Amino acid sequence: MKSRLLFLGPPGAGKGTQAARLCQAHGIKHLSTGDLLRSEVAAGTALGQEAEAVMNRGELVSDALVLAIVESQMKALNGGGWLLDGFPRTVPQAEALDKLLAELQQPIDAVVLLELDDGVLIERLLARGRADDTEAVIRNRLEVYRDKTAPLIDFYKAKGLLTSIEAQGSMDAIAERLEKSLS
Ligand code: AMP
């Protein structure tokens, strides 16, 4: 199976859940910038304090801050596969990632776009009940996704790396589609 992966898709598409499951099944490292940032917030580090207010508004934390996190995590891996979930989220982040991966000689094998209708996304996010899952913040996160992150679809399409899957239906059904697209 392909083992250097990116998950792309709007908030609420189920990236985190499917990423955790896929990584567990295949022994690859799950790197979620959202999870990493939330643990910084919980630990009360300077970085966490800087990120918290931004995250609670549904905005993006600075490229420099997430890049520093991703770079140290990737460099700490000793080979093996990885799945980046929630990163990159902007074109500059994607360009910086390209540079880092060239340096590490670990090219991306595939970028998976999880696609889902807005109505279902909002329903799912409201059901999740995270601190940044109120309706106003959710709408902001979707807008930020459209503005800043969706351009990455064409960015990776142009590189011939993009594969899309329908993220609707049961967890098992989605997992099966994912496995198929990566085999
Ligand atoms: P997530 O768990 O991926 O939905 O991320 C939760 C929040 O963390 C986002 O709404 C952003 O505020 C922040 N975040 C996570 N990943 C990134 C990233 N790659 N760039 C900027 N902000 C991020």
PDB file of N, CA and C in Angstrom, residues 5-78:
ATOM      1  N   LEU A   5       1.285   9.704   2.804  1.00  0.00           N
ATOM      2  CA  LEU A   5      -0.041  10.165   2.387  1.00  0.00           C
ATOM      3  C   LEU A   5      -0.440  11.507   2.967  1.00  0.00           C
ATOM      4  N   LEU A   6      -1.308  12.186   2.217  1.00  0.00           N
ATOM      5  CA  LEU A   6      -1.944  13.416   2.698  1.00  0.00           C
ATOM      6  C   LEU A   6      -3.446  13.224   2.626  1.00  0.00           C
ATOM      7  N   PHE A   7      -4.148  13.683   3.656  1.00  0.00           N
ATOM      8  CA  PHE A   7      -5.604  13.730   3.613  1.00  0.00           C
ATOM      9  C   PHE A   7      -6.041  15.175   3.455  1.00  0.00           C
ATOM     10  N   LEU A   8      -6.897  15.389   2.475  1.00  0.00           N
ATOM     11  CA  LEU A   8      -7.405  16.721   2.201  1.00  0.00           C
ATOM     12  C   LEU A   8      -8.930  16.646   2.254  1.00  0.00           C
ATOM     13  N   GLY A   9      -9.563  17.714   2.735  1.00  0.00           N
ATOM     14  CA  GLY A   9     -11.028  17.716   2.748  1.00  0.00           C
ATOM     15  C   GLY A   9     -11.523  18.684   3.783  1.00  0.00           C
ATOM     16  N   PRO A  10     -12.791  19.056   3.676  1.00  0.00           N
ATOM     17  CA  PRO A  10     -13.341  20.054   4.596  1.00  0.00           C
ATOM     18  C   PRO A  10     -13.418  19.522   6.028  1.00  0.00           C
ATOM     19  N   PRO A  11     -13.513  20.438   6.994  1.00  0.00           N
ATOM     20  CA  PRO A  11     -13.703  19.998   8.374  1.00  0.00           C
ATOM     21  C   PRO A  11     -15.010  19.205   8.442  1.00  0.00           C
ATOM     22  N   GLY A  12     -14.992  18.085   9.148  1.00  0.00           N
ATOM     23  CA  GLY A  12     -16.205  17.285   9.285  1.00  0.00           C
ATOM     24  C   GLY A  12     -16.315  16.154   8.278  1.00  0.00           C
ATOM     25  N   ALA A  13     -15.348  16.048   7.375  1.00  0.00           N
ATOM     26  CA  ALA A  13     -15.403  14.980   6.368  1.00  0.00           C
ATOM     27  C   ALA A  13     -14.980  13.634   6.948  1.00  0.00           C
ATOM     28  N   GLY A  14     -14.477  13.636   8.197  1.00  0.00           N
ATOM     29  CA  GLY A  14     -14.083  12.372   8.823  1.00  0.00           C
ATOM     30  C   GLY A  14     -12.617  12.029   8.617  1.00  0.00           C
ATOM     31  N   LYS A  15     -11.802  13.030   8.301  1.00  0.00           N
ATOM     32  CA  LYS A  15     -10.373  12.786   8.050  1.00  0.00           C
ATOM     33  C   LYS A  15      -9.694  12.149   9.258  1.00  0.00           C
ATOM     34  N   GLY A  16      -9.942  12.730  10.448  1.00  0.00           N
ATOM     35  CA  GLY A  16      -9.252  12.261  11.661  1.00  0.00           C
ATOM     36  C   GLY A  16      -9.569  10.808  11.971  1.00  0.00           C
ATOM     37  N   THR A  17     -10.852  10.477  11.922  1.00  0.00           N
ATOM     38  CA  THR A  17     -11.290   9.112  12.238  1.00  0.00           C
ATOM     39  C   THR A  17     -10.716   8.109  11.244  1.00  0.00           C
ATOM     40  N   GLN A  18     -10.842   8.425   9.960  1.00  0.00           N
ATOM     41  CA  GLN A  18     -10.354   7.494   8.937  1.00  0.00           C
ATOM     42  C   GLN A  18      -8.829   7.414   8.959  1.00  0.00           C
ATOM     43  N   ALA A  19      -8.184   8.528   9.244  1.00  0.00           N
ATOM     44  CA  ALA A  19      -6.715   8.531   9.286  1.00  0.00           C
ATOM     45  C   ALA A  19      -6.220   7.638  10.419  1.00  0.00           C
ATOM     46  N   ALA A  20      -6.847   7.772  11.585  1.00  0.00           N
ATOM     47  CA  ALA A  20      -6.422   6.978  12.745  1.00  0.00           C
ATOM     48  C   ALA A  20      -6.563   5.490  12.431  1.00  0.00           C
ATOM     49  N   ARG A  21      -7.677   5.152  11.831  1.00  0.00           N
ATOM     50  CA  ARG A  21      -7.967   3.750  11.519  1.00  0.00           C
ATOM     51  C   ARG A  21      -6.980   3.185  10.476  1.00  0.00           C
ATOM     52  N   LEU A  22      -6.752   3.955   9.445  1.00  0.00           N
ATOM     53  CA  LEU A  22      -5.847   3.504   8.375  1.00  0.00           C
ATOM     54  C   LEU A  22      -4.418   3.344   8.912  1.00  0.00           C
ATOM     55  N   CYS A  23      -4.001   4.285   9.747  1.00  0.00           N
ATOM     56  CA  CYS A  23      -2.627   4.245  10.281  1.00  0.00           C
ATOM     57  C   CYS A  23      -2.443   3.059  11.206  1.00  0.00           C
ATOM     58  N   GLN A  24      -3.465   2.798  12.012  1.00  0.00           N
ATOM     59  CA  GLN A  24      -3.403   1.658  12.913  1.00  0.00           C
ATOM     60  C   GLN A  24      -3.289   0.358  12.116  1.00  0.00           C
ATOM     61  N   ALA A  25      -4.118   0.250  11.071  1.00  0.00           N
ATOM     62  CA  ALA A  25      -4.145  -0.981  10.279  1.00  0.00           C
ATOM     63  C   ALA A  25      -2.824  -1.220   9.550  1.00  0.00           C
ATOM     64  N   HIS A  26      -2.127  -0.150   9.178  1.00  0.00           N
ATOM     65  CA  HIS A  26      -0.948  -0.321   8.326  1.00  0.00           C
ATOM     66  C   HIS A  26       0.355   0.080   9.001  1.00  0.00           C
ATOM     67  N   GLY A  27       0.285   0.402  10.280  1.00  0.00           N
ATOM     68  CA  GLY A  27       1.509   0.740  11.011  1.00  0.00           C
ATOM     69  C   GLY A  27       2.209   1.970  10.457  1.00  0.00           C
ATOM     70  N   ILE A  28       1.424   2.965  10.066  1.00  0.00           N
ATOM     71  CA  ILE A  28       2.062   4.210   9.640  1.00  0.00           C
ATOM     72  C   ILE A  28       1.727   5.319  10.636  1.00  0.00           C
ATOM     73  N   LYS A  29       2.576   6.347  10.647  1.00  0.00           N
ATOM     74  CA  LYS A  29       2.456   7.393  11.661  1.00  0.00           C
ATOM     75  C   LYS A  29       1.383   8.421  11.287  1.00  0.00           C
ATOM     76  N   HIS A  30       0.440   8.637  12.200  1.00  0.00           N
ATOM     77  CA  HIS A  30      -0.631   9.616  11.981  1.00  0.00           C
ATOM     78  C   HIS A  30      -0.189  10.975  12.510  1.00  0.00           C
ATOM     79  N   LEU A  31       0.004  11.931  11.626  1.00  0.00           N
ATOM     80  CA  LEU A  31       0.389  13.278  12.053  1.00  0.00           C
ATOM     81  C   LEU A  31      -0.754  14.247  11.774  1.00  0.00           C
ATOM     82  N   SER A  32      -1.492  14.580  12.831  1.00  0.00           N
ATOM     83  CA  SER A  32      -2.602  15.526  12.699  1.00  0.00           C
ATOM     84  C   SER A  32      -2.177  16.840  13.334  1.00  0.00           C
ATOM     85  N   THR A  33      -2.096  17.887  12.528  1.00  0.00           N
ATOM     86  CA  THR A  33      -1.662  19.173  13.108  1.00  0.00           C
ATOM     87  C   THR A  33      -2.708  19.688  14.104  1.00  0.00           C
ATOM     88  N   GLY A  34      -4.000  19.403  13.849  1.00  0.00           N
ATOM     89  CA  GLY A  34      -5.040  19.809  14.808  1.00  0.00           C
ATOM     90  C   GLY A  34      -4.815  19.138  16.163  1.00  0.00           C
ATOM     91  N   ASP A  35      -4.565  17.809  16.155  1.00  0.00           N
ATOM     92  CA  ASP A  35      -4.313  17.086  17.413  1.00  0.00           C
ATOM     93  C   ASP A  35      -3.050  17.615  18.094  1.00  0.00           C
ATOM     94  N   LEU A  36      -2.015  17.855  17.302  1.00  0.00           N
ATOM     95  CA  LEU A  36      -0.751  18.334  17.887  1.00  0.00           C
ATOM     96  C   LEU A  36      -0.959  19.711  18.524  1.00  0.00           C
ATOM     97  N   LEU A  37      -1.724  20.564  17.832  1.00  0.00           N
ATOM     98  CA  LEU A  37      -2.000  21.900  18.387  1.00  0.00           C
ATOM     99  C   LEU A  37      -2.850  21.794  19.641  1.00  0.00           C
ATOM    100  N   ARG A  38      -3.868  20.913  19.617  1.00  0.00           N
ATOM    101  CA  ARG A  38      -4.708  20.760  20.817  1.00  0.00           C
ATOM    102  C   ARG A  38      -3.895  20.253  21.994  1.00  0.00           C
ATOM    103  N   SER A  39      -2.897  19.393  21.766  1.00  0.00           N
ATOM    104  CA  SER A  39      -2.105  18.972  22.934  1.00  0.00           C
ATOM    105  C   SER A  39      -1.208  20.091  23.446  1.00  0.00           C
ATOM    106  N   GLU A  40      -0.765  20.967  22.553  1.00  0.00           N
ATOM    107  CA  GLU A  40       0.008  22.140  23.013  1.00  0.00           C
ATOM    108  C   GLU A  40      -0.881  23.054  23.870  1.00  0.00           C
ATOM    109  N   VAL A  41      -2.132  23.220  23.427  1.00  0.00           N
ATOM    110  CA  VAL A  41      -3.076  24.060  24.182  1.00  0.00           C
ATOM    111  C   VAL A  41      -3.315  23.437  25.559  1.00  0.00           C
ATOM    112  N   ALA A  42      -3.567  22.120  25.575  1.00  0.00           N
ATOM    113  CA  ALA A  42      -3.858  21.434  26.840  1.00  0.00           C
ATOM    114  C   ALA A  42      -2.668  21.514  27.791  1.00  0.00           C
ATOM    115  N   ALA A  43      -1.467  21.463  27.236  1.00  0.00           N
ATOM    116  CA  ALA A  43      -0.263  21.492  28.079  1.00  0.00           C
ATOM    117  C   ALA A  43       0.098  22.928  28.483  1.00  0.00           C
ATOM    118  N   GLY A  44      -0.594  23.890  27.905  1.00  0.00           N
ATOM    119  CA  GLY A  44      -0.361  25.292  28.273  1.00  0.00           C
ATOM    120  C   GLY A  44       0.997  25.833  27.851  1.00  0.00           C
ATOM    121  N   THR A  45       1.565  25.280  26.788  1.00  0.00           N
ATOM    122  CA  THR A  45       2.867  25.781  26.311  1.00  0.00           C
ATOM    123  C   THR A  45       2.691  27.158  25.666  1.00  0.00           C
ATOM    124  N   ALA A  46       3.789  27.848  25.438  1.00  0.00           N
ATOM    125  CA  ALA A  46       3.745  29.168  24.806  1.00  0.00           C
ATOM    126  C   ALA A  46       3.087  29.044  23.427  1.00  0.00           C
ATOM    127  N   LEU A  47       3.470  27.990  22.724  1.00  0.00           N
ATOM    128  CA  LEU A  47       2.905  27.750  21.395  1.00  0.00           C
ATOM    129  C   LEU A  47       1.388  27.535  21.478  1.00  0.00           C
ATOM    130  N   GLY A  48       0.975  26.760  22.483  1.00  0.00           N
ATOM    131  CA  GLY A  48      -0.449  26.493  22.683  1.00  0.00           C
ATOM    132  C   GLY A  48      -1.209  27.771  23.004  1.00  0.00           C
ATOM    133  N   GLN A  49      -0.598  28.604  23.825  1.00  0.00           N
ATOM    134  CA  GLN A  49      -1.264  29.858  24.186  1.00  0.00           C
ATOM    135  C   GLN A  49      -1.417  30.765  22.973  1.00  0.00           C
ATOM    136  N   GLU A  50      -0.419  30.716  22.109  1.00  0.00           N
ATOM    137  CA  GLU A  50      -0.478  31.532  20.899  1.00  0.00           C
ATOM    138  C   GLU A  50      -1.596  31.024  19.960  1.00  0.00           C
ATOM    139  N   ALA A  51      -1.759  29.707  19.928  1.00  0.00           N
ATOM    140  CA  ALA A  51      -2.694  29.112  18.960  1.00  0.00           C
ATOM    141  C   ALA A  51      -4.148  29.115  19.422  1.00  0.00           C
ATOM    142  N   GLU A  52      -4.384  29.076  20.730  1.00  0.00           N
ATOM    143  CA  GLU A  52      -5.723  28.781  21.251  1.00  0.00           C
ATOM    144  C   GLU A  52      -6.823  29.720  20.741  1.00  0.00           C
ATOM    145  N   ALA A  53      -6.613  31.025  20.857  1.00  0.00           N
ATOM    146  CA  ALA A  53      -7.662  31.976  20.480  1.00  0.00           C
ATOM    147  C   ALA A  53      -7.971  31.865  18.984  1.00  0.00           C
ATOM    148  N   VAL A  54      -6.925  31.693  18.198  1.00  0.00           N
ATOM    149  CA  VAL A  54      -7.081  31.570  16.748  1.00  0.00           C
ATOM    150  C   VAL A  54      -7.921  30.328  16.422  1.00  0.00           C
ATOM    151  N   MET A  55      -7.600  29.215  17.078  1.00  0.00           N
ATOM    152  CA  MET A  55      -8.326  27.961  16.837  1.00  0.00           C
ATOM    153  C   MET A  55      -9.795  28.105  17.247  1.00  0.00           C
ATOM    154  N   ASN A  56     -10.038  28.772  18.367  1.00  0.00           N
ATOM    155  CA  ASN A  56     -11.417  28.910  18.831  1.00  0.00           C
ATOM    156  C   ASN A  56     -12.258  29.802  17.925  1.00  0.00           C
ATOM    157  N   ARG A  57     -11.610  30.609  17.111  1.00  0.00           N
ATOM    158  CA  ARG A  57     -12.359  31.419  16.135  1.00  0.00           C
ATOM    159  C   ARG A  57     -12.539  30.679  14.812  1.00  0.00           C
ATOM    160  N   GLY A  58     -11.875  29.545  14.670  1.00  0.00           N
ATOM    161  CA  GLY A  58     -11.966  28.795  13.420  1.00  0.00           C
ATOM    162  C   GLY A  58     -11.061  29.345  12.333  1.00  0.00           C
ATOM    163  N   GLU A  59     -10.078  30.172  12.745  1.00  0.00           N
ATOM    164  CA  GLU A  59      -9.102  30.693  11.770  1.00  0.00           C
ATOM    165  C   GLU A  59      -7.918  29.738  11.719  1.00  0.00           C
ATOM    166  N   LEU A  60      -6.994  30.013  10.798  1.00  0.00           N
ATOM    167  CA  LEU A  60      -5.792  29.181  10.726  1.00  0.00           C
ATOM    168  C   LEU A  60      -4.677  29.803  11.559  1.00  0.00           C
ATOM    169  N   VAL A  61      -3.935  28.982  12.276  1.00  0.00           N
ATOM    170  CA  VAL A  61      -2.747  29.487  12.960  1.00  0.00           C
ATOM    171  C   VAL A  61      -1.684  29.755  11.890  1.00  0.00           C
ATOM    172  N   SER A  62      -0.647  30.476  12.239  1.00  0.00           N
ATOM    173  CA  SER A  62       0.279  30.937  11.198  1.00  0.00           C
ATOM    174  C   SER A  62       1.004  29.766  10.532  1.00  0.00           C
ATOM    175  N   ASP A  63       1.337  29.961   9.255  1.00  0.00           N
ATOM    176  CA  ASP A  63       2.087  28.946   8.519  1.00  0.00           C
ATOM    177  C   ASP A  63       3.383  28.612   9.249  1.00  0.00           C
ATOM    178  N   ALA A  64       4.052  29.635   9.758  1.00  0.00           N
ATOM    179  CA  ALA A  64       5.353  29.413  10.411  1.00  0.00           C
ATOM    180  C   ALA A  64       5.214  28.488  11.614  1.00  0.00           C
ATOM    181  N   LEU A  65       4.136  28.710  12.373  1.00  0.00           N
ATOM    182  CA  LEU A  65       3.944  27.902  13.577  1.00  0.00           C
ATOM    183  C   LEU A  65       3.674  26.427  13.241  1.00  0.00           C
ATOM    184  N   VAL A  66       2.739  26.165  12.321  1.00  0.00           N
ATOM    185  CA  VAL A  66       2.473  24.754  11.985  1.00  0.00           C
ATOM    186  C   VAL A  66       3.656  24.114  11.274  1.00  0.00           C
ATOM    187  N   LEU A  67       4.350  24.897  10.472  1.00  0.00           N
ATOM    188  CA  LEU A  67       5.510  24.334   9.767  1.00  0.00           C
ATOM    189  C   LEU A  67       6.576  23.873  10.748  1.00  0.00           C
ATOM    190  N   ALA A  68       6.779  24.657  11.800  1.00  0.00           N
ATOM    191  CA  ALA A  68       7.774  24.278  12.805  1.00  0.00           C
ATOM    192  C   ALA A  68       7.387  22.943  13.444  1.00  0.00           C
ATOM    193  N   ILE A  69       6.093  22.787  13.729  1.00  0.00           N
ATOM    194  CA  ILE A  69       5.622  21.537  14.345  1.00  0.00           C
ATOM    195  C   ILE A  69       5.830  20.365  13.393  1.00  0.00           C
ATOM    196  N   VAL A  70       5.394  20.538  12.146  1.00  0.00           N
ATOM    197  CA  VAL A  70       5.481  19.432  11.184  1.00  0.00           C
ATOM    198  C   VAL A  70       6.941  19.060  10.924  1.00  0.00           C
ATOM    199  N   GLU A  71       7.770  20.065  10.791  1.00  0.00           N
ATOM    200  CA  GLU A  71       9.179  19.796  10.496  1.00  0.00           C
ATOM    201  C   GLU A  71       9.821  18.975  11.608  1.00  0.00           C
ATOM    202  N   SER A  72       9.563  19.343  12.861  1.00  0.00           N
ATOM    203  CA  SER A  72      10.213  18.594  13.940  1.00  0.00           C
ATOM    204  C   SER A  72       9.640  17.186  14.033  1.00  0.00           C
ATOM    205  N   GLN A  73       8.342  17.023  13.775  1.00  0.00           N
ATOM    206  CA  GLN A  73       7.739  15.683  13.813  1.00  0.00           C
ATOM    207  C   GLN A  73       8.286  14.797  12.686  1.00  0.00           C
ATOM    208  N   MET A  74       8.380  15.353  11.484  1.00  0.00           N
ATOM    209  CA  MET A  74       8.841  14.551  10.341  1.00  0.00           C
ATOM    210  C   MET A  74      10.305  14.158  10.506  1.00  0.00           C
ATOM    211  N   LYS A  75      11.083  15.078  11.040  1.00  0.00           N
ATOM    212  CA  LYS A  75      12.509  14.786  11.188  1.00  0.00           C
ATOM    213  C   LYS A  75      12.761  13.753  12.279  1.00  0.00           C
ATOM    214  N   ALA A  76      11.803  13.646  13.221  1.00  0.00           N
ATOM    215  CA  ALA A  76      11.954  12.676  14.308  1.00  0.00           C
ATOM    216  C   ALA A  76      11.565  11.261  13.864  1.00  0.00           C
ATOM    217  N   LEU A  77      10.912  11.141  12.713  1.00  0.00           N
ATOM    218  CA  LEU A  77      10.515   9.813  12.233  1.00  0.00           C
ATOM    219  C   LEU A  77      11.726   9.138  11.614  1.00  0.00           C
ATOM    220  N   ASN A  78      11.873   7.874  11.915  1.00  0.00           N
ATOM    221  CA  ASN A  78      13.005   7.181  11.295  1.00  0.00           C
ATOM    222  C   ASN A  78      12.518   6.324  10.149  1.00  0.00           C
TER     223      ASN A  78
END
